Short mmCIF file of C-alpha atoms and ligand atoms in Angstrom, two decimals:
data_model
loop_
_atom_site.label_atom_id
_atom_site.label_comp_id
_atom_site.label_asym_id
_atom_site.label_seq_id
_atom_site.Cartn_x
_atom_site.Cartn_y
_atom_site.Cartn_z
CA MET A 1 -60.31 -33.16 -10.02
CA ALA A 2 -57.93 -30.02 -10.17
CA LYS A 3 -57.07 -27.97 -7.46
CA ILE A 4 -57.97 -24.32 -8.06
CA ILE A 5 -55.07 -21.95 -6.80
CA VAL A 6 -55.77 -18.30 -6.85
CA VAL A 7 -52.53 -15.74 -7.20
CA THR A 8 -54.00 -12.68 -5.49
CA SER A 9 -52.83 -9.59 -3.44
CA GLY A 10 -55.37 -6.61 -3.42
CA LYS A 11 -52.34 -4.13 -4.18
CA GLY A 12 -51.28 -3.97 -7.70
CA GLY A 13 -47.90 -4.55 -9.13
CA VAL A 14 -46.85 -6.57 -6.33
CA GLY A 15 -45.74 -9.74 -8.38
CA LYS A 16 -48.81 -11.91 -8.99
CA THR A 17 -48.42 -12.20 -12.46
CA THR A 18 -44.77 -13.28 -12.03
CA SER A 19 -45.50 -15.65 -9.22
CA ALA A 20 -48.64 -17.30 -10.95
CA ALA A 21 -46.35 -18.12 -14.24
CA ALA A 22 -43.67 -18.93 -12.15
CA ILE A 23 -45.77 -21.39 -9.99
CA ALA A 24 -47.53 -22.82 -12.92
CA THR A 25 -44.27 -23.72 -14.65
CA GLY A 26 -42.95 -24.99 -11.66
CA LEU A 27 -45.78 -27.57 -11.24
CA ALA A 28 -45.61 -28.53 -14.70
CA LEU A 29 -41.86 -29.28 -14.33
CA ARG A 30 -43.07 -31.43 -11.33
CA GLY A 31 -45.00 -33.50 -14.01
CA LYS A 32 -48.73 -32.10 -12.74
CA LYS A 33 -50.88 -30.99 -15.63
CA THR A 34 -51.49 -27.40 -15.31
CA VAL A 35 -53.19 -24.16 -16.74
CA VAL A 36 -52.65 -21.15 -15.91
CA ILE A 37 -55.39 -18.50 -16.48
CA ASP A 38 -55.37 -14.96 -16.76
CA PHE A 39 -58.21 -12.90 -15.32
CA ASP A 40 -56.84 -9.42 -15.39
CA VAL A 41 -59.30 -8.27 -18.43
CA GLY A 42 -58.06 -5.44 -20.26
CA LEU A 43 -54.55 -5.66 -19.75
CA ARG A 44 -53.24 -9.23 -20.60
CA ASN A 45 -49.92 -9.46 -18.93
CA LEU A 46 -49.55 -13.22 -18.41
CA ASP A 47 -48.93 -14.07 -22.41
CA LEU A 48 -46.06 -11.79 -22.23
CA ILE A 49 -44.56 -13.15 -19.29
CA MET A 50 -45.40 -16.92 -20.71
CA GLY A 51 -43.68 -15.75 -23.66
CA CYS A 52 -46.59 -16.60 -26.21
CA GLU A 53 -48.32 -13.34 -26.66
CA ARG A 54 -47.94 -13.75 -30.44
CA ARG A 55 -50.03 -17.03 -30.61
CA VAL A 56 -53.01 -15.42 -28.80
CA VAL A 57 -55.98 -15.85 -31.16
CA TYR A 58 -58.85 -16.70 -28.89
CA ASP A 59 -59.05 -15.66 -25.09
CA LEU A 60 -60.99 -16.48 -21.98
CA ILE A 61 -63.89 -13.92 -22.85
CA ASN A 62 -64.19 -15.55 -26.29
CA VAL A 63 -64.79 -19.02 -24.65
CA ILE A 64 -67.06 -17.52 -22.04
CA GLN A 65 -69.33 -15.73 -24.57
CA GLY A 66 -69.23 -18.98 -27.10
CA GLU A 67 -67.25 -17.67 -29.88
CA ALA A 68 -64.34 -20.46 -29.41
CA GLY A 69 -63.99 -23.49 -27.27
CA LEU A 70 -61.70 -23.88 -24.61
CA ASN A 71 -59.19 -26.33 -26.88
CA GLN A 72 -59.04 -23.39 -29.41
CA ALA A 73 -58.09 -20.76 -26.82
CA MET A 74 -55.84 -22.51 -24.68
CA ILE A 75 -52.03 -22.32 -25.93
CA ARG A 76 -49.49 -25.05 -25.37
CA ASP A 77 -46.39 -23.95 -23.73
CA LYS A 78 -43.40 -24.47 -25.93
CA ARG A 79 -40.95 -25.56 -23.16
CA VAL A 80 -42.81 -27.55 -20.75
CA ASP A 81 -45.30 -30.34 -21.86
CA ASN A 82 -48.23 -30.39 -19.58
CA LEU A 83 -48.56 -26.40 -19.34
CA HIS A 84 -51.32 -24.60 -20.84
CA ILE A 85 -52.13 -20.95 -20.80
CA LEU A 86 -55.61 -19.39 -21.13
CA PRO A 87 -55.07 -15.57 -22.06
CA ALA A 88 -57.09 -12.70 -21.01
CA SER A 89 -59.25 -10.44 -23.55
CA GLN A 90 -58.16 -7.03 -24.18
CA THR A 91 -61.78 -5.83 -24.11
CA ARG A 92 -62.48 -2.79 -22.26
CA ASP A 93 -65.78 -4.53 -21.00
CA LYS A 94 -64.86 -5.68 -17.65
CA ASP A 95 -68.45 -7.25 -17.28
CA ALA A 96 -67.56 -9.74 -20.19
CA LEU A 97 -66.67 -11.67 -17.47
CA SER A 98 -69.59 -13.49 -15.76
CA ALA A 99 -69.87 -15.52 -12.88
CA GLU A 100 -71.78 -18.55 -15.03
CA GLY A 101 -69.07 -18.37 -17.63
CA VAL A 102 -66.10 -18.78 -15.38
CA GLU A 103 -68.03 -21.22 -13.55
CA LYS A 104 -68.43 -23.16 -16.99
CA VAL A 105 -64.79 -22.87 -17.68
CA LEU A 106 -63.29 -23.75 -14.57
CA ASP A 107 -65.70 -26.85 -14.43
CA THR A 108 -64.42 -28.35 -17.60
CA LEU A 109 -60.96 -27.62 -16.92
CA THR A 110 -60.94 -29.00 -13.28
CA LYS A 111 -61.78 -32.36 -14.90
CA ASP A 112 -58.81 -32.35 -17.17
CA PHE A 113 -55.87 -30.71 -15.08
CA ASP A 114 -54.24 -31.45 -11.85
CA TYR A 115 -53.80 -27.62 -10.91
CA VAL A 116 -55.70 -24.56 -12.26
CA VAL A 117 -53.89 -21.23 -11.80
CA CYS A 118 -55.93 -17.78 -11.74
CA ASP A 119 -53.87 -14.96 -11.86
CA SER A 120 -56.01 -12.34 -10.46
CA PRO A 121 -56.14 -8.41 -11.65
CA ALA A 122 -55.22 -5.94 -8.78
CA GLY A 123 -57.93 -4.60 -6.38
CA ILE A 124 -60.98 -6.03 -4.57
CA GLU A 125 -63.31 -5.37 -7.29
CA ARG A 126 -65.37 -7.93 -9.53
CA GLY A 127 -62.77 -8.95 -11.38
CA ALA A 128 -60.61 -10.25 -8.21
CA GLN A 129 -63.43 -11.32 -6.74
CA LEU A 130 -64.15 -13.68 -9.54
CA ALA A 131 -60.77 -14.78 -9.79
CA MET A 132 -60.87 -16.18 -6.18
CA TYR A 133 -64.23 -17.35 -6.02
CA TYR A 134 -64.23 -20.82 -6.93
CA ALA A 135 -60.51 -21.26 -5.26
CA ASP A 136 -59.26 -24.35 -3.08
CA GLU A 137 -56.22 -22.80 -2.28
CA ALA A 138 -54.96 -18.80 -2.40
CA VAL A 139 -51.29 -17.59 -2.90
CA VAL A 140 -51.42 -14.01 -1.23
CA VAL A 141 -48.64 -12.18 -2.80
CA THR A 142 -47.37 -9.60 -0.18
CA ASN A 143 -44.54 -6.97 -0.73
CA PRO A 144 -42.42 -6.31 2.59
CA GLU A 145 -44.00 -3.06 2.91
CA VAL A 146 -47.04 -1.66 5.03
CA SER A 147 -49.78 -0.80 2.03
CA SER A 148 -49.22 -4.20 0.46
CA VAL A 149 -49.44 -6.26 3.72
CA ARG A 150 -52.44 -3.99 4.67
CA ASP A 151 -54.25 -4.86 0.99
CA SER A 152 -53.12 -8.33 1.65
CA ASP A 153 -55.31 -8.39 5.02
CA ARG A 154 -58.35 -7.09 3.33
CA ILE A 155 -57.86 -10.05 0.70
CA LEU A 156 -57.85 -12.51 3.69
CA GLY A 157 -60.96 -10.92 4.58
CA LEU A 158 -62.69 -11.64 1.28
CA LEU A 159 -61.00 -14.99 0.74
CA GLY A 160 -62.83 -15.70 4.27
CA SER A 161 -66.26 -14.44 3.23
CA LYS A 162 -66.72 -14.02 -0.48
CA THR A 163 -65.77 -17.45 -1.95
CA ARG A 164 -67.68 -20.52 -2.92
CA ARG A 165 -66.31 -22.38 -0.15
CA ALA A 166 -67.22 -19.48 2.68
CA GLU A 167 -70.57 -19.15 0.97
CA GLN A 168 -71.31 -22.73 1.14
CA GLY A 169 -69.86 -23.70 4.42
CA GLN A 170 -67.32 -26.16 3.08
CA ASP A 171 -63.66 -26.13 4.57
CA PRO A 172 -62.21 -22.66 4.30
CA VAL A 173 -59.80 -21.68 1.17
CA LYS A 174 -56.22 -22.54 2.16
CA GLU A 175 -54.49 -19.57 2.52
CA HIS A 176 -50.74 -19.17 1.83
CA LEU A 177 -48.29 -16.15 1.85
CA LEU A 178 -45.82 -15.57 -0.69
CA ILE A 179 -43.55 -12.61 0.19
CA THR A 180 -41.98 -11.34 -2.89
CA ARG A 181 -39.30 -8.69 -3.91
CA TYR A 182 -37.70 -9.25 -0.26
CA ASP A 183 -34.48 -7.08 -0.14
CA PRO A 184 -32.60 -8.66 3.23
CA GLU A 185 -30.45 -5.50 2.98
CA ARG A 186 -33.09 -3.00 3.16
CA VAL A 187 -35.04 -5.03 5.60
CA ASN A 188 -32.13 -4.66 7.58
CA HIS A 189 -31.57 -1.36 7.54
CA GLY A 190 -35.41 -0.63 8.66
CA ASP A 191 -36.69 0.47 5.33
CA MET A 192 -38.96 -2.47 4.54
CA LEU A 193 -40.96 -4.51 6.91
CA ASN A 194 -39.34 -8.08 8.00
CA LEU A 195 -40.40 -11.25 7.70
CA GLU A 196 -41.44 -11.80 11.32
CA ASP A 197 -43.40 -8.52 11.00
CA ILE A 198 -45.35 -9.48 8.04
CA GLN A 199 -45.96 -13.14 9.45
CA GLU A 200 -47.13 -11.76 12.37
CA ILE A 201 -49.57 -9.15 11.01
CA LEU A 202 -51.27 -11.50 8.37
CA SER A 203 -50.75 -14.81 10.45
CA ILE A 204 -51.17 -17.13 7.47
CA ASN A 205 -48.89 -20.21 6.35
CA LEU A 206 -45.63 -18.83 4.65
CA ILE A 207 -45.42 -20.76 1.33
CA GLY A 208 -42.37 -18.83 0.26
CA LEU A 209 -40.03 -15.69 0.05
CA ILE A 210 -38.87 -14.82 -3.30
CA PRO A 211 -35.96 -12.04 -2.83
CA GLU A 212 -35.81 -8.88 -5.14
CA SER A 213 -33.80 -9.90 -8.05
CA GLU A 214 -32.77 -8.77 -11.62
CA ALA A 215 -33.61 -12.25 -12.71
CA VAL A 216 -37.34 -11.61 -12.78
CA LEU A 217 -37.10 -8.49 -15.06
CA ARG A 218 -34.66 -10.47 -17.25
CA ALA A 219 -37.12 -13.43 -17.61
CA SER A 220 -39.94 -11.37 -18.55
CA ASN A 221 -38.20 -9.28 -21.02
CA GLN A 222 -37.41 -12.49 -22.65
CA GLY A 223 -40.74 -14.18 -21.85
CA VAL A 224 -39.29 -17.13 -20.01
CA PRO A 225 -40.61 -17.46 -16.61
CA VAL A 226 -38.10 -17.20 -13.90
CA THR A 227 -38.28 -20.74 -12.60
CA HIS A 228 -36.41 -22.02 -15.61
CA ASP A 229 -33.58 -19.55 -14.70
CA GLN A 230 -32.10 -22.33 -12.04
CA LYS A 231 -28.93 -20.16 -11.55
CA SER A 232 -30.95 -17.29 -10.20
CA ASP A 233 -32.09 -16.81 -6.49
CA ALA A 234 -35.55 -15.85 -7.67
CA GLY A 235 -35.90 -19.21 -10.00
CA GLN A 236 -34.83 -21.45 -7.02
CA ALA A 237 -36.82 -19.58 -4.51
CA TYR A 238 -40.12 -20.38 -6.84
CA VAL A 239 -38.74 -23.78 -7.38
CA ASP A 240 -38.93 -23.93 -3.15
CA THR A 241 -42.58 -22.71 -3.35
CA VAL A 242 -43.90 -25.27 -5.80
CA SER A 243 -42.06 -27.94 -3.83
CA ARG A 244 -43.97 -26.44 -0.58
CA LEU A 245 -47.14 -26.48 -2.39
CA LEU A 246 -46.80 -30.08 -3.30
CA GLY A 247 -46.32 -30.81 0.74
CA GLU A 248 -42.70 -30.96 1.00
CA ASP A 249 -40.84 -29.49 4.12
CA ILE A 250 -38.46 -27.03 2.73
CA PRO A 251 -36.32 -24.87 4.62
CA LEU A 252 -36.48 -21.05 3.98
CA ARG A 253 -33.43 -19.43 1.84
CA PHE A 254 -32.74 -15.79 0.75
CA HIS A 255 -33.87 -14.08 3.87
CA GLU A 256 -30.97 -13.32 5.62
CA TYR A 257 -28.66 -10.32 5.30
CA GLN A 258 -25.32 -11.05 4.14
CA LYS A 259 -23.04 -8.29 4.64
CA LYS A 260 -21.10 -7.79 1.42
CA SER A 261 -17.19 -8.61 1.88
CA LEU A 262 -14.76 -5.74 1.15
CA LEU A 263 -13.90 -7.75 -2.12
CA SER A 264 -17.42 -8.30 -3.53
CA ARG A 265 -17.75 -4.53 -2.50
CA VAL A 266 -14.80 -3.54 -4.43
CA PHE A 267 -15.33 -5.95 -7.51
CA GLY A 268 -19.18 -5.93 -7.85
CA GLY A 269 -20.87 -9.08 -7.40
CA GLY A 270 -24.17 -7.90 -7.65
CA ARG A 271 -27.38 -10.42 -6.82
CA ARG A 272 -28.03 -12.68 -9.92
N1 ATP B 301 -38.54 -10.77 -6.97
C1 ATP B 301 -38.97 -9.66 -7.88
N2 ATP B 301 -37.87 -8.85 -7.97
C2 ATP B 301 -37.91 -7.99 -8.80
N3 ATP B 301 -38.68 -7.70 -9.54
C3 ATP B 301 -39.90 -8.15 -9.67
C4 ATP B 301 -39.86 -9.14 -8.73
N4 ATP B 301 -41.13 -9.79 -8.57
C5 ATP B 301 -41.74 -8.93 -9.43
N5 ATP B 301 -41.07 -8.03 -9.94
C6 ATP B 301 -41.49 -6.89 -10.98
O1 ATP B 301 -42.54 -6.25 -10.44
C7 ATP B 301 -43.44 -5.58 -11.32
C8 ATP B 301 -44.65 -6.00 -11.26
O2 ATP B 301 -44.60 -7.64 -11.44
P1 ATP B 301 -46.13 -8.44 -11.95
O3 ATP B 301 -46.54 -7.66 -13.03
O4 ATP B 301 -45.85 -9.57 -11.51
O5 ATP B 301 -47.26 -7.82 -10.45
P2 ATP B 301 -48.60 -7.90 -10.78
O6 ATP B 301 -49.23 -7.99 -9.13
O7 ATP B 301 -49.37 -8.93 -11.40
O8 ATP B 301 -49.22 -6.53 -11.02
P3 ATP B 301 -50.69 -6.12 -11.57
O9 ATP B 301 -51.23 -5.87 -10.17
O10 ATP B 301 -50.36 -4.84 -12.43
O11 ATP B 301 -51.14 -7.54 -12.42
C9 ATP B 301 -42.80 -6.06 -12.90
O12 ATP B 301 -41.86 -5.25 -13.46
C10 ATP B 301 -41.99 -7.26 -12.38
O13 ATP B 301 -41.01 -7.36 -13.27
MG1 MG B 302 -50.51 -8.83 -13.20
#
């Protein structure tokens, strides 16, 4: 039986899709049979980040509406065995995503996969609630700023009350904090919340910290999840995150401010 992990946030644009793609890729690279599902009906970003947008024929809504089978809609990743993508539809009709339809798709997938990763849309409305409803675990993506932390807190409220696990009185959804776009220099200057503040406000298990990194933009432009860029700080930070999701105890990296030396200030040496 697969574990269902929702990647969620409340606030938009904090790095959910980047993280869902990077985490799913990392899990598959560790030999776990993984499918990553785009729940962002209407926007459809995941296939771009995964680099398979030209191969999309059918999508999640087609499957839910019985117009295609799961095997017709799922796209096999061209780089990693064991990794599949189920794209979102570009339809404007958000109601096409029905609870029964989602349940049926997830029930089928959990029988065949080790991990089902759900990329949630922003907000706390229906789409986001459906993406989290069946989850066993949640990765709550948060940027080091007040509005993002506040919206993550609202999501934690929903995870504790509006999920299948909550409604059926089962063990609660396992919540993990993933801090993304962390810039130690700006944190040090007091422009952004620091790690300890965020942890104190949300008080859930920290699963990873992804630094602000040019490698993320480069990766998304190339349609290659940043996990593949093992020379980059962000790529390494996602690998650490996946190891922790698999239960390993890995020390935190990339959170400390290192003052630039005179040489690097003169000759550049920007973050990769
Ligand atoms: N660690 C990072 N360093 C630099 N840029 C990043 C990082 N993570 C994400 N980004 C950038 O932030 C933007 C938003 O990322 P992404 O699309 O993953 O967010 P999202 O939460 O899925 O957005 P939405 O709520 O619209 O679905 C993108 O331009 C992405 O390249
Ligand atoms: Mg997204």
